[in-house]
Coordinates of C-alpha atoms in Angstrom, one line a residue:
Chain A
X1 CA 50.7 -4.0 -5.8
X2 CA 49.1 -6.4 -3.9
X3 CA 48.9 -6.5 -0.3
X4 CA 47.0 -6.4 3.2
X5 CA 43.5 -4.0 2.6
X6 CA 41.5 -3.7 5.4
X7 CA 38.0 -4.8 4.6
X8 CA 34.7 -7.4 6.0
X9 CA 35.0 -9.9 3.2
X10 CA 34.7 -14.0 4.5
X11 CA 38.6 -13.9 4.3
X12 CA 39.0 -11.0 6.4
X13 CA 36.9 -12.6 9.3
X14 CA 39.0 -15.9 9.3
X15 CA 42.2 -17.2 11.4
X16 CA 45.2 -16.8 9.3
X17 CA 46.1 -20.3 10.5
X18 CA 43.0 -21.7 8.6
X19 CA 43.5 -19.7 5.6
X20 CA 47.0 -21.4 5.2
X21 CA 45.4 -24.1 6.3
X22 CA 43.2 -23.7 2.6
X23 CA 46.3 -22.5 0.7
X24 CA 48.2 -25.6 1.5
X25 CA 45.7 -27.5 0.9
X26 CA 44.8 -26.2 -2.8
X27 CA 48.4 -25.9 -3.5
X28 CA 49.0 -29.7 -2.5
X29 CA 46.3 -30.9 -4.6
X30 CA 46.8 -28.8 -7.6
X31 CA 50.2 -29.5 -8.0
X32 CA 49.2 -33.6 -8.0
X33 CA 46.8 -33.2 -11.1
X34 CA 46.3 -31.2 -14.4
X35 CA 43.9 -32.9 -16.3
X36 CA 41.1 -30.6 -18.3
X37 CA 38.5 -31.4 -15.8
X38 CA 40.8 -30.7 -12.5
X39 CA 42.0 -27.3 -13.7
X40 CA 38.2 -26.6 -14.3
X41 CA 37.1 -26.8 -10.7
X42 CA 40.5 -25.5 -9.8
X43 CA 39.8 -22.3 -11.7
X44 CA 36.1 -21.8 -10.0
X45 CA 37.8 -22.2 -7.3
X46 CA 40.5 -20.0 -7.6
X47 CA 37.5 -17.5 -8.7
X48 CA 34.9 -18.3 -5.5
X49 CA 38.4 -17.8 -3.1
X50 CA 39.2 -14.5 -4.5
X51 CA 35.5 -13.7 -4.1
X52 CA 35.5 -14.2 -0.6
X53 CA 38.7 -12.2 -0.2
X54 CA 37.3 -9.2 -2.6
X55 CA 40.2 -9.3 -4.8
X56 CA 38.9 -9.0 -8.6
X57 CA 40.5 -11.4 -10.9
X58 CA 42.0 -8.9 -13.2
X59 CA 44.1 -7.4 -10.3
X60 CA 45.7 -10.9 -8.9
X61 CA 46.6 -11.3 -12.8
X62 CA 48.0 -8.2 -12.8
X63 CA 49.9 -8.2 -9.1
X64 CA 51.5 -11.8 -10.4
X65 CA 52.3 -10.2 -14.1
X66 CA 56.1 -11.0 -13.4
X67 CA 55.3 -14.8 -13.7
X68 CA 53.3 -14.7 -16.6
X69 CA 55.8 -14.5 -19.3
X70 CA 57.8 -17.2 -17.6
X71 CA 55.2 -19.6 -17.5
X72 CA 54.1 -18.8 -21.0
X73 CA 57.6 -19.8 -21.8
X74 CA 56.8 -23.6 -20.6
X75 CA 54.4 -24.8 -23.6
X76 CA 56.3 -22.4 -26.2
X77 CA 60.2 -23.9 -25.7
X78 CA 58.4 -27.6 -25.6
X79 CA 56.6 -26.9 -28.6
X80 CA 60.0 -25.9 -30.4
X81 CA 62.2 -28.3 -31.9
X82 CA 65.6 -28.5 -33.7
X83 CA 64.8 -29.3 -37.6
X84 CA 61.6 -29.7 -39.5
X85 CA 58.5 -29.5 -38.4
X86 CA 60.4 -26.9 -36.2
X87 CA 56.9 -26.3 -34.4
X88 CA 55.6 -29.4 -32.9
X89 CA 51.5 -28.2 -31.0
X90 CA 51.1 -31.8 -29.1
X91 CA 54.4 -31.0 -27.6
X92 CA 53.2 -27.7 -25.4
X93 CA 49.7 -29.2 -24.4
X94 CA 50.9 -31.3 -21.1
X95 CA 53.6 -28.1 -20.4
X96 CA 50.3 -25.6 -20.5
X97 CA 48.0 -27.5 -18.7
X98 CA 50.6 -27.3 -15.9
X99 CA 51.8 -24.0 -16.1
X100 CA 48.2 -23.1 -16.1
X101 CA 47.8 -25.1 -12.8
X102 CA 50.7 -23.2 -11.1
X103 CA 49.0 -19.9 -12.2
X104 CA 46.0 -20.8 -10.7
X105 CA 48.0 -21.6 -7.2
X106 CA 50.2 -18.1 -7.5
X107 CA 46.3 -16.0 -8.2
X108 CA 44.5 -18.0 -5.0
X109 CA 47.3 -16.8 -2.6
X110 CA 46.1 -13.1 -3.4
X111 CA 43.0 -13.8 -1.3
X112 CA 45.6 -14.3 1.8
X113 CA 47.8 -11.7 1.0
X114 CA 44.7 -9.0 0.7
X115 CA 42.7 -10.5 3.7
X116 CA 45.5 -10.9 6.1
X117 CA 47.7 -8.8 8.4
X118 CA 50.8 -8.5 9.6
X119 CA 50.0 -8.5 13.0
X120 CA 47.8 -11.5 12.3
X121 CA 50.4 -13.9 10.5
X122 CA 53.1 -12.5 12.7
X123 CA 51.0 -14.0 16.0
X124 CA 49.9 -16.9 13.6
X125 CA 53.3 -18.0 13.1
X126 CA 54.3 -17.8 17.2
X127 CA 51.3 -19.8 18.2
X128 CA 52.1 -22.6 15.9
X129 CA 55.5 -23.0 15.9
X130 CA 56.6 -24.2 19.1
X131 CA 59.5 -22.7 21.4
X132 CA 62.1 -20.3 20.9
X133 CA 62.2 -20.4 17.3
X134 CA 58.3 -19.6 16.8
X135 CA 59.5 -16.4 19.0
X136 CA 62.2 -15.4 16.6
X137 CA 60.2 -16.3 13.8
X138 CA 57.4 -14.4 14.5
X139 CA 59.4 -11.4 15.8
X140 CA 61.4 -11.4 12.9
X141 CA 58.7 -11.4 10.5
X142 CA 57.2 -8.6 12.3
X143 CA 60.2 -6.4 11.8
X144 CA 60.9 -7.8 8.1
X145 CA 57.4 -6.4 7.5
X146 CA 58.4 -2.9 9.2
X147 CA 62.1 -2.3 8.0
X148 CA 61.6 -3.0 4.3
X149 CA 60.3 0.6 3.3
X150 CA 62.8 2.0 5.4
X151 CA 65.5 -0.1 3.8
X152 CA 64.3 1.1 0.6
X153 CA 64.6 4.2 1.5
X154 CA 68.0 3.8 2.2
X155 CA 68.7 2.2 -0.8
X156 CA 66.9 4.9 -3.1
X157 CA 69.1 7.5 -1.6
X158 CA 72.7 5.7 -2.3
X159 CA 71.2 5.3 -5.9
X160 CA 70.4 9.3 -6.4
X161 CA 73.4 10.2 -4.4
X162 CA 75.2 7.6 -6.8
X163 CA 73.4 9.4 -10.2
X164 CA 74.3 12.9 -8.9
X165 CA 78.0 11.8 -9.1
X166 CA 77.9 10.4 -12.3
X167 CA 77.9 6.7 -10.9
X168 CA 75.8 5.8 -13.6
X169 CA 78.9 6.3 -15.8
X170 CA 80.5 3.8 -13.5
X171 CA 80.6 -0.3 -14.3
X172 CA 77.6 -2.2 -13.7
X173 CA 79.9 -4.5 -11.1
X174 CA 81.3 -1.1 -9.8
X175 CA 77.4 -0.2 -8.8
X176 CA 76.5 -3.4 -7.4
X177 CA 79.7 -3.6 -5.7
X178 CA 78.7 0.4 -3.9
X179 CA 75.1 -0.9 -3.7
X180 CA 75.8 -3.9 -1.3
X181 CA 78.5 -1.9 0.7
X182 CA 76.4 0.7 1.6
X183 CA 73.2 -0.9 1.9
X184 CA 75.0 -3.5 4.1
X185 CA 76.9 -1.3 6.6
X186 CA 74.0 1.1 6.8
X187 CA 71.4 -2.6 7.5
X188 CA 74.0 -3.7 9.8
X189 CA 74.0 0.1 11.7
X190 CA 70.2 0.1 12.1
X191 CA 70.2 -3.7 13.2
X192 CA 72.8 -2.5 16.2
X193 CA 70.6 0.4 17.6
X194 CA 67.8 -2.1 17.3
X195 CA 69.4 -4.7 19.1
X196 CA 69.9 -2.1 22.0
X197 CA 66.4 -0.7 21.5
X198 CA 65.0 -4.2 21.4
X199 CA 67.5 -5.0 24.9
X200 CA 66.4 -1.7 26.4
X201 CA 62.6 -2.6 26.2
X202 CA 62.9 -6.6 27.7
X203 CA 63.3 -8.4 24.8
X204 CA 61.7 -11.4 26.1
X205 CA 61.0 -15.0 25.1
X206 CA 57.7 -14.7 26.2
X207 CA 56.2 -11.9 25.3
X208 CA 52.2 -10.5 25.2
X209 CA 51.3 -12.4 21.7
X210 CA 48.8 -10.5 19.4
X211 CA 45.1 -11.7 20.3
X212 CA 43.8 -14.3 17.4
X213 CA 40.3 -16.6 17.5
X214 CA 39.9 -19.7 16.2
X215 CA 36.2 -19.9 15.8
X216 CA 34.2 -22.6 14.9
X217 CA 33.7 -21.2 11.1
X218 CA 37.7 -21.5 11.2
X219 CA 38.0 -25.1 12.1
X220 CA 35.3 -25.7 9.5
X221 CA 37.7 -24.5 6.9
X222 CA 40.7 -25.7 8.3
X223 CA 38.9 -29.5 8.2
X224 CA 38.3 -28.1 4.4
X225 CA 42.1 -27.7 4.0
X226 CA 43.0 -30.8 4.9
X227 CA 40.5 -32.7 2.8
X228 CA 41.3 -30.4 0.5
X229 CA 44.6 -31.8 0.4
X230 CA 44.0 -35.3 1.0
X231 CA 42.1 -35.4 -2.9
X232 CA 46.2 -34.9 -4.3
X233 CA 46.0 -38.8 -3.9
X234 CA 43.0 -39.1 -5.5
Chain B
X1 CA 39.3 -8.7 33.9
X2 CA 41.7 -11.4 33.1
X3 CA 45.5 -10.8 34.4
X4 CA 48.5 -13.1 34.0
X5 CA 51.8 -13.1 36.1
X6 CA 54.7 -14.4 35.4
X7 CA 58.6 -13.6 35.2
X8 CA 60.1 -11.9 32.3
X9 CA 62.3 -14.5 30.0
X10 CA 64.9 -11.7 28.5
X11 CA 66.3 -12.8 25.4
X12 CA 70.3 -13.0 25.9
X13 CA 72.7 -10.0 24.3
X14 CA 74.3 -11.9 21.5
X15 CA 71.0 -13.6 20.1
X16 CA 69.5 -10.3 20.2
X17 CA 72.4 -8.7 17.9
X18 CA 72.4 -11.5 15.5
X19 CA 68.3 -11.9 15.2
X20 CA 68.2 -8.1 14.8
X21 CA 70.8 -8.1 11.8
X22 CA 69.7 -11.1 10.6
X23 CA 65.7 -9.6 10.3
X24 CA 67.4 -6.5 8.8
X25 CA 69.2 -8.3 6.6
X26 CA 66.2 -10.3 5.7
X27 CA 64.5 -6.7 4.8
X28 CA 67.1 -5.9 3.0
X29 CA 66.8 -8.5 0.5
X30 CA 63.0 -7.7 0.5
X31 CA 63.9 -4.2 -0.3
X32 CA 66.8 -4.8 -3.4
X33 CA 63.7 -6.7 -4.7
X34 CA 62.2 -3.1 -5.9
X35 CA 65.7 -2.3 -7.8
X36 CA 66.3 -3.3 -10.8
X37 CA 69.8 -2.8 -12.3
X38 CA 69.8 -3.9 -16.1
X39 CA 72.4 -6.5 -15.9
X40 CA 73.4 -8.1 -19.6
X41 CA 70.4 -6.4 -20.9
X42 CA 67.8 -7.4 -18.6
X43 CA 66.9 -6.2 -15.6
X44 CA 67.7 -8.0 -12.5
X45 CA 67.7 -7.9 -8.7
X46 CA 70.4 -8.2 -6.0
X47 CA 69.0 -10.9 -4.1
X48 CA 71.0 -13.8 -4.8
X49 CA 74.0 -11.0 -3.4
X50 CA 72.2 -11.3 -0.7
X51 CA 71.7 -14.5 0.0
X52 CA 76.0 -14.4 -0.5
X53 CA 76.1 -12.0 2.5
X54 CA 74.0 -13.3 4.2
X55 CA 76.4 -16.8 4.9
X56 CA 79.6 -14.3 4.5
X57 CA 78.3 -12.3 7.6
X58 CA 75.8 -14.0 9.6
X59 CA 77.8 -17.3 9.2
X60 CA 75.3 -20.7 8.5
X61 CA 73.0 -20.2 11.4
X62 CA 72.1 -16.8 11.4
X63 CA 72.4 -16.3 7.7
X64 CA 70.0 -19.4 6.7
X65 CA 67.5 -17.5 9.3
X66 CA 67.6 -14.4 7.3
X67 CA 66.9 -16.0 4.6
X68 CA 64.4 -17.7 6.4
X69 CA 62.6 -14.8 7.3
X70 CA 62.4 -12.9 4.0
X71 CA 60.5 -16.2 2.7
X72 CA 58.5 -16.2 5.2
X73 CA 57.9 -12.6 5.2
X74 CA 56.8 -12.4 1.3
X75 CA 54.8 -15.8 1.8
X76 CA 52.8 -14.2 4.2
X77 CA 51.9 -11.5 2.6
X78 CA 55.2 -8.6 2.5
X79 CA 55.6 -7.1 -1.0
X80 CA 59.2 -8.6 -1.3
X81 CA 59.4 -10.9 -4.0
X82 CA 60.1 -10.0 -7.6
X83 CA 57.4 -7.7 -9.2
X84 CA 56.8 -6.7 -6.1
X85 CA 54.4 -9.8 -5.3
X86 CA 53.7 -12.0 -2.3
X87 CA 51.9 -15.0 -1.2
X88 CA 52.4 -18.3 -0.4
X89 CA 52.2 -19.1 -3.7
X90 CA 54.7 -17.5 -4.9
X91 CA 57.1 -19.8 -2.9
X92 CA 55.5 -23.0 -4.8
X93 CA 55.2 -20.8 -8.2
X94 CA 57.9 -21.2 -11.2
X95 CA 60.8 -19.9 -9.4
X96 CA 60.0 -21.8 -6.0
X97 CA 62.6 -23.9 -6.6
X98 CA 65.4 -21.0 -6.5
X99 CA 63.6 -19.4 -3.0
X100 CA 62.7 -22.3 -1.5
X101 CA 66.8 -23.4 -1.6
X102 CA 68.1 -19.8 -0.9
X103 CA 68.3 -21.1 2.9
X104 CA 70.7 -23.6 1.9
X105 CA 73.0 -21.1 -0.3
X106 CA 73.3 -19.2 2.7
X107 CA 74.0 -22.0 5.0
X108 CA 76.7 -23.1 2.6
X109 CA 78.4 -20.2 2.0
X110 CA 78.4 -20.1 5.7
X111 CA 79.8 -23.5 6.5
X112 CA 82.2 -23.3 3.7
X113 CA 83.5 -19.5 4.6
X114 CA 83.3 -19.8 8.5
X115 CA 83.7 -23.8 8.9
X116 CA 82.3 -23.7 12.3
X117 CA 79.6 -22.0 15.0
X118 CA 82.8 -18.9 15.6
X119 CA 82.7 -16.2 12.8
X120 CA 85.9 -15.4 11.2
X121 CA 86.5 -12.2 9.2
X122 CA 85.7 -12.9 6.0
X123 CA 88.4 -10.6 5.0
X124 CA 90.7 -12.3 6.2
X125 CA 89.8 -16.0 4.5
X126 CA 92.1 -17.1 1.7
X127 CA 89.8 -16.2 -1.8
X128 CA 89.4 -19.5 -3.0
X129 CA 87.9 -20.7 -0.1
X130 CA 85.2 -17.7 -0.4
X131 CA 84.8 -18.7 -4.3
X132 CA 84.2 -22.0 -3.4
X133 CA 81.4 -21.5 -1.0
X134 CA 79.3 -18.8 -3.5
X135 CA 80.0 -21.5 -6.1
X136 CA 78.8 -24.0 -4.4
X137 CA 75.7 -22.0 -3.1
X138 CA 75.3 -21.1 -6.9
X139 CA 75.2 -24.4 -7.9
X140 CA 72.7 -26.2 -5.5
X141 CA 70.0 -22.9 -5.7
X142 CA 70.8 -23.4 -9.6
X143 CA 70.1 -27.1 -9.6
X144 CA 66.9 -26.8 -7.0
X145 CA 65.8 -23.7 -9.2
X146 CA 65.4 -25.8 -12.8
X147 CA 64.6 -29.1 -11.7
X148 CA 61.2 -27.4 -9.9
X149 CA 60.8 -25.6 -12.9
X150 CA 60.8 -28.7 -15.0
X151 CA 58.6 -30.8 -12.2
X152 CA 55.9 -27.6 -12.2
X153 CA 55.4 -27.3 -15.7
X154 CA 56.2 -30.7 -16.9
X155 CA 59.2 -29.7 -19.4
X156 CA 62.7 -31.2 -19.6
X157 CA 65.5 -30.5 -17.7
X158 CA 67.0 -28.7 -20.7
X159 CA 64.1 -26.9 -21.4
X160 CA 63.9 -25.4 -18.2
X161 CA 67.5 -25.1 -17.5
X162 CA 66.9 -22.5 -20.6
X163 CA 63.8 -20.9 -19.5
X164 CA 64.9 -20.4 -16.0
X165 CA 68.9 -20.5 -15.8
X166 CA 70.2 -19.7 -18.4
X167 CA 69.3 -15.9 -18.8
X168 CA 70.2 -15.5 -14.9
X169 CA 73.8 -16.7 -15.3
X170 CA 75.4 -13.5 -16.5
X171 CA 73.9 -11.7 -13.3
X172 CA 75.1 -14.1 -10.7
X173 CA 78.8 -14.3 -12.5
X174 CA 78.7 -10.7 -11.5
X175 CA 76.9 -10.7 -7.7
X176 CA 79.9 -13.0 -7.2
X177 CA 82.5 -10.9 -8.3
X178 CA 80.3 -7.9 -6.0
X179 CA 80.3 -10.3 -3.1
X180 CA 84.3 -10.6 -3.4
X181 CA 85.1 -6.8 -3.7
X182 CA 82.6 -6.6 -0.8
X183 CA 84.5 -9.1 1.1
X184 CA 88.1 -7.8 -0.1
X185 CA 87.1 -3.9 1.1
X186 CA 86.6 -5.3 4.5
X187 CA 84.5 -2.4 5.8
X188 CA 81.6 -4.6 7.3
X189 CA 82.3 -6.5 10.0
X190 CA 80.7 -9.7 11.4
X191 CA 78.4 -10.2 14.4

């Protein structure tokens, strides 16, 4: 599974801000072209960006192995037709050029996910977006981040509790049915002793953010992002 | 040593209640996304149930924010999209098009269950009214979901509607039907 590993790559030193700032950038532009010679430089590039985050490639193919099979579906349904020839090649050359392309963007956003914190986007995400909602944005994030294994949790146990009384037996709609009600009431009863938690300790609308520097290094790559970008119209 | 001073801005009672079950609800989805219940065959997850709950009990607001969250929460790097992944690319990947509009299934369910800022119970809202807002919700991710598909990776509409939609129908006939019982039992009650 792919996610946050502490480490001193080029990545790790940056801003989050200026990493998304690349992402965006790369995604932007590769979605505007797939011609042989663009997905070329897309792919070293996909290659020197997971370099600098220390993810090998083999491991951002395998933490995006879900998408594969979908977008090997693109060029193989296009290449199908109804009545001879039945298989028409020309057909699924445009659709796997761009498939291609859209792997290329899911593998470079490994180099954020390894080379970034929580804490980091969390504080990322409060200093950009202005006001209240930045706030509840970033707070929320935070405790997405925190509550999932615990929600897990949760929903591991109604599932063996569920086995050990034969619920397996039960309809597929009857499970999903137990599923949501339990995981729901028990979400809802850990969101209210939050809420009283989160009241009991000053809540606030301006609270302490998490420390973050924007060095110089990070407005060079940020500038990088945006030109980045700007070659989509190229 | 630097220090700061300033007054204390405290977040009022009823925001904090509905941004704390909206975040958990928002991990919740995150969390269904590790499992899998083989539905016609294949296995799938419970998110799109979620997004349905997430309108039925958070209303539009609240519920779009959850949803909200858990996109923003995965695209920044929390394992919670399917296979476990994360990234900002996932949310411009080949089923971008179904996350990026799970916002706006939640809003609608929300505006269609609740029509208004004041929750109602959605116990007590006549049935076809509830059908119509997951169907409606269905039917705009559904659209969003294909059409991206198709624009990504340059296939027709039919082609992708295939690739992408067709296999997940069986699934979301049956969140539906969950989301109903779970409404009909009327043990979870609103903000």
């Amino acid at each position: 599974m792919l996610t946050y590993e502490p480490d001193d790559t080029f990545a790790h030193r940056l801003d989050p801000r200026s990493k998304l700032a690349v992402q965006i950038g790369f995604a932007v532009t590769a979605l505007a072209h797939t011609t042989p010679r663009a997905l070329v430089v897309f792919t070293a590039f996909t290659i020197l960006g997971l370099a600098a985050a220390g993810v090998p490639l083999w491991r951002a193919l395998y933490g995006y192995r879900f998408a594969l099979p979908i977008l090997a579906a693109a060029p193989v349904i296009s290449m199908l037709t109804i009545g001879t020839p039945w298989l028409v090649p020309a057909d699924g050359v445009d659709p796997a050029l761009a498939s291609y392309r859209v792997l290329l963007i899911l593998l470079f956003s490994a180099a954020y996910v390894r080379s970034t914190p929580a804490r980091d986007s969390r504080a990322a995400i409060q200093r950009t977006v202005p006001g209240k909602p930045g706030q509840l944005l970033g707070m929320g994030v935070g405790l997405v981040f925190r509550f999932v294994p615990l929600l897990l949790a949760d929903l591991r146990r109604i599932r063996q509790a569920m086995t050990a009384r034969l619920g397996s037996e039960r309809s597929v709609l009857d499970r999903v049915n137990r599923i949501g009600v339990l995981g729901l009431s028990r979400a809802f009863t850990r969101a209210d002793r939050l809420s009283v938690a989160l009241q009991a300790r000053c809540f606030s609308w301006n609270p302490t953010l998490p420390a973050l520097s924007f060095s110089k290094l990070d407005w060079a790559v940020c500038a990088f992002g945006a030109v980045l970008g700007l070659t989509a119209v190229l | 040593m630097e220090t700061e001073q300033g007054s204390v801005d405290l977040v009022e009672g009823d925001v904090v209640r509905s941004f704390a079950r909206a975040a958990l609800l928002a991990a919740l989805m995150g969390a269904t996304a590790f499992i899998a219940i083989p539905i016609s065959g294949v296995p799938g997850t419970l998110q799109m149930l979620v997004v349905f709950l997430a309108g039925l009990y958070l209303g539009p607001g609240w519920g779009a924010f959850a949803i909200i969250l858990y996109l923003l929460a995965g695209g920044l790097g929390a394992p919670v999209f399917s296979g476990f992944s994360a990234g900002p690319g996932v949310l411009l990947g080949p089923h971008g098009g179904f996350l990026l509009t799970f916002p706006v299934g939640a809003l609608l369910v929300g505006s269609i269950v609740h029509r208004g800022r004041e929750l109602r119970d959605p116990a007590a809202v006549a049935l076809p009214i509830v059908i119509l807002g997951l169907v409606a919700a269905t039917i705009v991710v559904y659209l969003a979901g294909f059409t991206w598909y198709a624009w990504v990776t340059e296939t027709s509409l039919p082609e992708a509607f295939t690739i992408v939609a067709l296999p997940l129908i069986p699934g979301d006939l049956l969140k539906m039907a969950a989301a109903i019982a779970i409404v009909r039992s009327g043990v979870i009650d609103t903000v």
